[in-house]
GROMACS .gro file of C-alpha atoms in nm:
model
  184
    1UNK     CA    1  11.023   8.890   8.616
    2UNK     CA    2  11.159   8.948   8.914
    3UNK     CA    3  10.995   8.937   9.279
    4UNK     CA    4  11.180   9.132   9.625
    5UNK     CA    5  11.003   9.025   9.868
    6UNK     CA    6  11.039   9.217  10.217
    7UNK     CA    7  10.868   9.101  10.562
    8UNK     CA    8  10.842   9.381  10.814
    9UNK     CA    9  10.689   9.332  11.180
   10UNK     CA   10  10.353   9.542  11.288
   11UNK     CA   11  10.577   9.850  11.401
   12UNK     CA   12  10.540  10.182  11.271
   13UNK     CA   13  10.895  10.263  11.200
   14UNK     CA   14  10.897   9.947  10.955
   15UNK     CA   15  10.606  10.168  10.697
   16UNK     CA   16  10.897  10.370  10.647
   17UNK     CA   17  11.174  10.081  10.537
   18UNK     CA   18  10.901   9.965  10.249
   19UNK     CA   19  10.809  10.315  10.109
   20UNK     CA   20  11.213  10.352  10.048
   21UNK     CA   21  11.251   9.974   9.945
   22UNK     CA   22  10.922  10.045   9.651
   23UNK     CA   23  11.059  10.349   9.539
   24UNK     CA   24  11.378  10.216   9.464
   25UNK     CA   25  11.272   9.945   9.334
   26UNK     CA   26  11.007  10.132   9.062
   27UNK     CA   27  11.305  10.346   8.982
   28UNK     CA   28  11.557  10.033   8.893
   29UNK     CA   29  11.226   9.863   8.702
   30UNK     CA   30  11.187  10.185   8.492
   31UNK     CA   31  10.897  10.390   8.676
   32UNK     CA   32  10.759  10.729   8.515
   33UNK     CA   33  11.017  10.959   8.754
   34UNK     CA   34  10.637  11.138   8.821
   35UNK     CA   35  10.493  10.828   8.975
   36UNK     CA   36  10.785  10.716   9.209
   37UNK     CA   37  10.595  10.942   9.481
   38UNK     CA   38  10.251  10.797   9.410
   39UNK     CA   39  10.417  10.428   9.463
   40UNK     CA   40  10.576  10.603   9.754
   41UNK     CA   41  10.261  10.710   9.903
   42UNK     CA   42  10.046  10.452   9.845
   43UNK     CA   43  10.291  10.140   9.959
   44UNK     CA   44  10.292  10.414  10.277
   45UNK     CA   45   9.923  10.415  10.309
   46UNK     CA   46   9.883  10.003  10.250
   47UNK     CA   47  10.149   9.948  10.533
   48UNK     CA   48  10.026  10.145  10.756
   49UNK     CA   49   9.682  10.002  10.716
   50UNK     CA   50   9.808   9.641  10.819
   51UNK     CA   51  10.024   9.771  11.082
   52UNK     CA   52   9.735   9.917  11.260
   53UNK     CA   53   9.533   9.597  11.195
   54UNK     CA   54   9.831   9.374  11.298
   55UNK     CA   55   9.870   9.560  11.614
   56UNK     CA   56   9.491   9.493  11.700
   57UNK     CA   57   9.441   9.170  11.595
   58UNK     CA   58   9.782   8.960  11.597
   59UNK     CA   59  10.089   9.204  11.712
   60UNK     CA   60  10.356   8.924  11.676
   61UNK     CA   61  10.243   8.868  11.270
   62UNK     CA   62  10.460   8.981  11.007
   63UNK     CA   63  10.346   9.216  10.704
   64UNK     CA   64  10.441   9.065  10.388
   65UNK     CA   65  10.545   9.317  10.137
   66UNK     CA   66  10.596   9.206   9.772
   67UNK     CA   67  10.785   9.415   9.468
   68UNK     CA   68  10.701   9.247   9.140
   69UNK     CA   69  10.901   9.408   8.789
   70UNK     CA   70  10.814   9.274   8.498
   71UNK     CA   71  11.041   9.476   8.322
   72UNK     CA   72  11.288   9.184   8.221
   73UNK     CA   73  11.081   8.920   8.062
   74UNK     CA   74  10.850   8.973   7.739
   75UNK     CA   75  10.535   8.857   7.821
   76UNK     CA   76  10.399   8.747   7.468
   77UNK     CA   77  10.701   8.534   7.419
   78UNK     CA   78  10.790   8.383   7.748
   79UNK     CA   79  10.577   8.074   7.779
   80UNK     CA   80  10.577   8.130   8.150
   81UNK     CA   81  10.410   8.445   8.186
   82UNK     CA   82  10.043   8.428   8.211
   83UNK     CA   83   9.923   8.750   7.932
   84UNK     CA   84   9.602   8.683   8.047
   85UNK     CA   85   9.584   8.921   8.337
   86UNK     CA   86   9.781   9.171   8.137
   87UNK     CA   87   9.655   9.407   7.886
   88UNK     CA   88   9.750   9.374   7.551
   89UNK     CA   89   9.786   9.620   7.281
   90UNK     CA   90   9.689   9.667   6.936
   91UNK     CA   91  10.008   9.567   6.810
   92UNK     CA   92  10.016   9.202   7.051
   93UNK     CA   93  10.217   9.359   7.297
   94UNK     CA   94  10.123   9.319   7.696
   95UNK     CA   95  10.156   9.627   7.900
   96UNK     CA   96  10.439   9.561   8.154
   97UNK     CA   97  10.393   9.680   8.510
   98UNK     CA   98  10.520   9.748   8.827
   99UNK     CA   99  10.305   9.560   9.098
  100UNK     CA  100  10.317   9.610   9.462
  101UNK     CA  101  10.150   9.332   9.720
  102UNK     CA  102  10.103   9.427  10.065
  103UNK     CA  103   9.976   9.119  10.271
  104UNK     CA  104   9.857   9.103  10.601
  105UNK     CA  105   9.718   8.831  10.859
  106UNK     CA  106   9.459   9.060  11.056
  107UNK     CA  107   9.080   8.910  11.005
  108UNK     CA  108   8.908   9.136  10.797
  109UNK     CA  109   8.613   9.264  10.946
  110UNK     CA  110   8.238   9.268  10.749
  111UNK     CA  111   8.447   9.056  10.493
  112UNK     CA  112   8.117   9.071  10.230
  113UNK     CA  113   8.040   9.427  10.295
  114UNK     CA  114   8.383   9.471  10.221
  115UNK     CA  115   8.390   9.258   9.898
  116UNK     CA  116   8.050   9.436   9.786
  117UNK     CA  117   8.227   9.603   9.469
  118UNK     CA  118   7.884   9.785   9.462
  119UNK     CA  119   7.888   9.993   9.721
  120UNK     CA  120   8.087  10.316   9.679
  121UNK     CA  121   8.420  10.312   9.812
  122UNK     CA  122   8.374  10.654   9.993
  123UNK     CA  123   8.068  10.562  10.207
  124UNK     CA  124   8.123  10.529  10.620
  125UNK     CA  125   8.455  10.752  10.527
  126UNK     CA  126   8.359  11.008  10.804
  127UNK     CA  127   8.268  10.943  11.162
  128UNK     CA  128   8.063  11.154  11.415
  129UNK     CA  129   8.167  11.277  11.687
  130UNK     CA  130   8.400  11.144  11.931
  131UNK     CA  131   8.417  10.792  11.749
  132UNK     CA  132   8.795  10.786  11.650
  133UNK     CA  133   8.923  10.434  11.556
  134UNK     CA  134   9.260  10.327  11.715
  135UNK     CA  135   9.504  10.438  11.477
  136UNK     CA  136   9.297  10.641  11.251
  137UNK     CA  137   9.296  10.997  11.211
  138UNK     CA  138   9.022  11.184  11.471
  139UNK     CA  139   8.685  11.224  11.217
  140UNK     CA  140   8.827  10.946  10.985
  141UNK     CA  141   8.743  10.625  10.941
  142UNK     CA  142   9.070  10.374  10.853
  143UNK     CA  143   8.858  10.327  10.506
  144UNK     CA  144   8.996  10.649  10.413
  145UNK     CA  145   9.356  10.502  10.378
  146UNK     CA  146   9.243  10.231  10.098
  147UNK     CA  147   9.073  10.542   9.915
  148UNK     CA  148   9.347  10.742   9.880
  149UNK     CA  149   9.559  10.395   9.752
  150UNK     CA  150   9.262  10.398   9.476
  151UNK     CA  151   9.334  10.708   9.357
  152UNK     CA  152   9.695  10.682   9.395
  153UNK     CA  153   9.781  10.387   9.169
  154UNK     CA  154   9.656  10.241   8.833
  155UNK     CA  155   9.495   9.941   8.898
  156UNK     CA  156   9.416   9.817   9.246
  157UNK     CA  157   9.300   9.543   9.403
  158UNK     CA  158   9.213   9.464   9.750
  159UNK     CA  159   9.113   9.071   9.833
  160UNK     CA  160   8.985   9.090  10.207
  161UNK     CA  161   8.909   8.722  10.396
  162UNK     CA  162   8.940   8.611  10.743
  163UNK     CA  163   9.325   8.519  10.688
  164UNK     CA  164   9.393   8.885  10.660
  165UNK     CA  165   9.377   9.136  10.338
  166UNK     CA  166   9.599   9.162  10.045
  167UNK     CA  167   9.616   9.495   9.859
  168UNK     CA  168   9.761   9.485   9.508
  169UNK     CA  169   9.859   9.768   9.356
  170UNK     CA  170  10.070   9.866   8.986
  171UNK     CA  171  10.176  10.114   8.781
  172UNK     CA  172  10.241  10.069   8.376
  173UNK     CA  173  10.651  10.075   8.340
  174UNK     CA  174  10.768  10.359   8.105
  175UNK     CA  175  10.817  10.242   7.751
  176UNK     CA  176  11.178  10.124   7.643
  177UNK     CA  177  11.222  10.504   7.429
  178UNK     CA  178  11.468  10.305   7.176
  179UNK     CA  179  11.232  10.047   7.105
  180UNK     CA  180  10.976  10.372   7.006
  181UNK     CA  181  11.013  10.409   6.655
  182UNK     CA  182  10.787  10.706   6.648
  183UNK     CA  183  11.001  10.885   6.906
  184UNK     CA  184  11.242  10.992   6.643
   0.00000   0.00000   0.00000
């Protein structure tokens, strides 16, 4: 398993740097060529979220931006891999993935509403009026970013306290097609 790990500072231009740095890295680990622009996207949308919390809440902070491939290690076998957050298949084998971590140090604000896994994700995504957060787009509220990473990648998580947020976020790696027996 291997882990890139890439700290970028609460600027804009910076979002950028780690939507090229995921892609390329989902494309080495073995990506579906048809999700490289979902990672794309949705490392875009995560980033920008904590740069616009960074730059209200603690400008000088770093981001912390984490690529984690799987692809080289076989989770059944290798006693250091913990299967249990993986999901196995019929035949014993643990889907492998391709798992992006964007961290961030900005207090999360209504932490429990926040954690409420409840309440729909969509609600509060509009605003009236005038009522344009900094940084968000004018009649959306910055909720709508996390929404689109939802629907962007395969599993997410997103683990708000008041040290900041971390949003996980993977992708299943493409199947090794010589290993396929059925592929023939």
């Amino acid at each position: 398993m291997a882990t890139i790990t890439l700290t970028i500072s609460a600027l804009p231009a910076h979002v950028r740097t780690a939507r090229l740095m995921a892609a390329t890295v989902a494309r080495r680990a073995g990506i579906a060529a048809s999700a490289i622009d979902e990672i794309r996207l949705a490392v875009g949308e995560a980033c920008s979220r904590a740069v616009a919390a960074h730059k209200l809440h603690c400008p000088t902070q770093p981001i912390l931006l984490q690529l984690i491939d799987d692809s080289g290690t076989d989770p059944v076998s290798d006693p250091r891999t913990d299967t249990s957050s993986r999901t196995l298949r019929a035949n014993g084998s643990a889907t492998r993935r391709f798992e992006v971590v964007v961290s961030d140090r900005a207090p999360a604000k209504d932490t429990e509403e926040t954690a409420n896994h409840l309440e729909p994700l969509l609600d509060g995504l509009f605003l009236d009026g005038e009522d344009t957060p900094p940084g968000g787009i004018s009649g959306f509220s910055p909720g709508l970013g996390l929404a689109v990473i939802t629907g962007l990648a395969d599993e997410v998580t997103i683990e708000p306290n008041d040290a900041g947020t971390v949003v996980r976020m993977s992708w299943p790696l493409q199947a090794d097609q010589t290993q396929n027996p059925s592929s023939n």
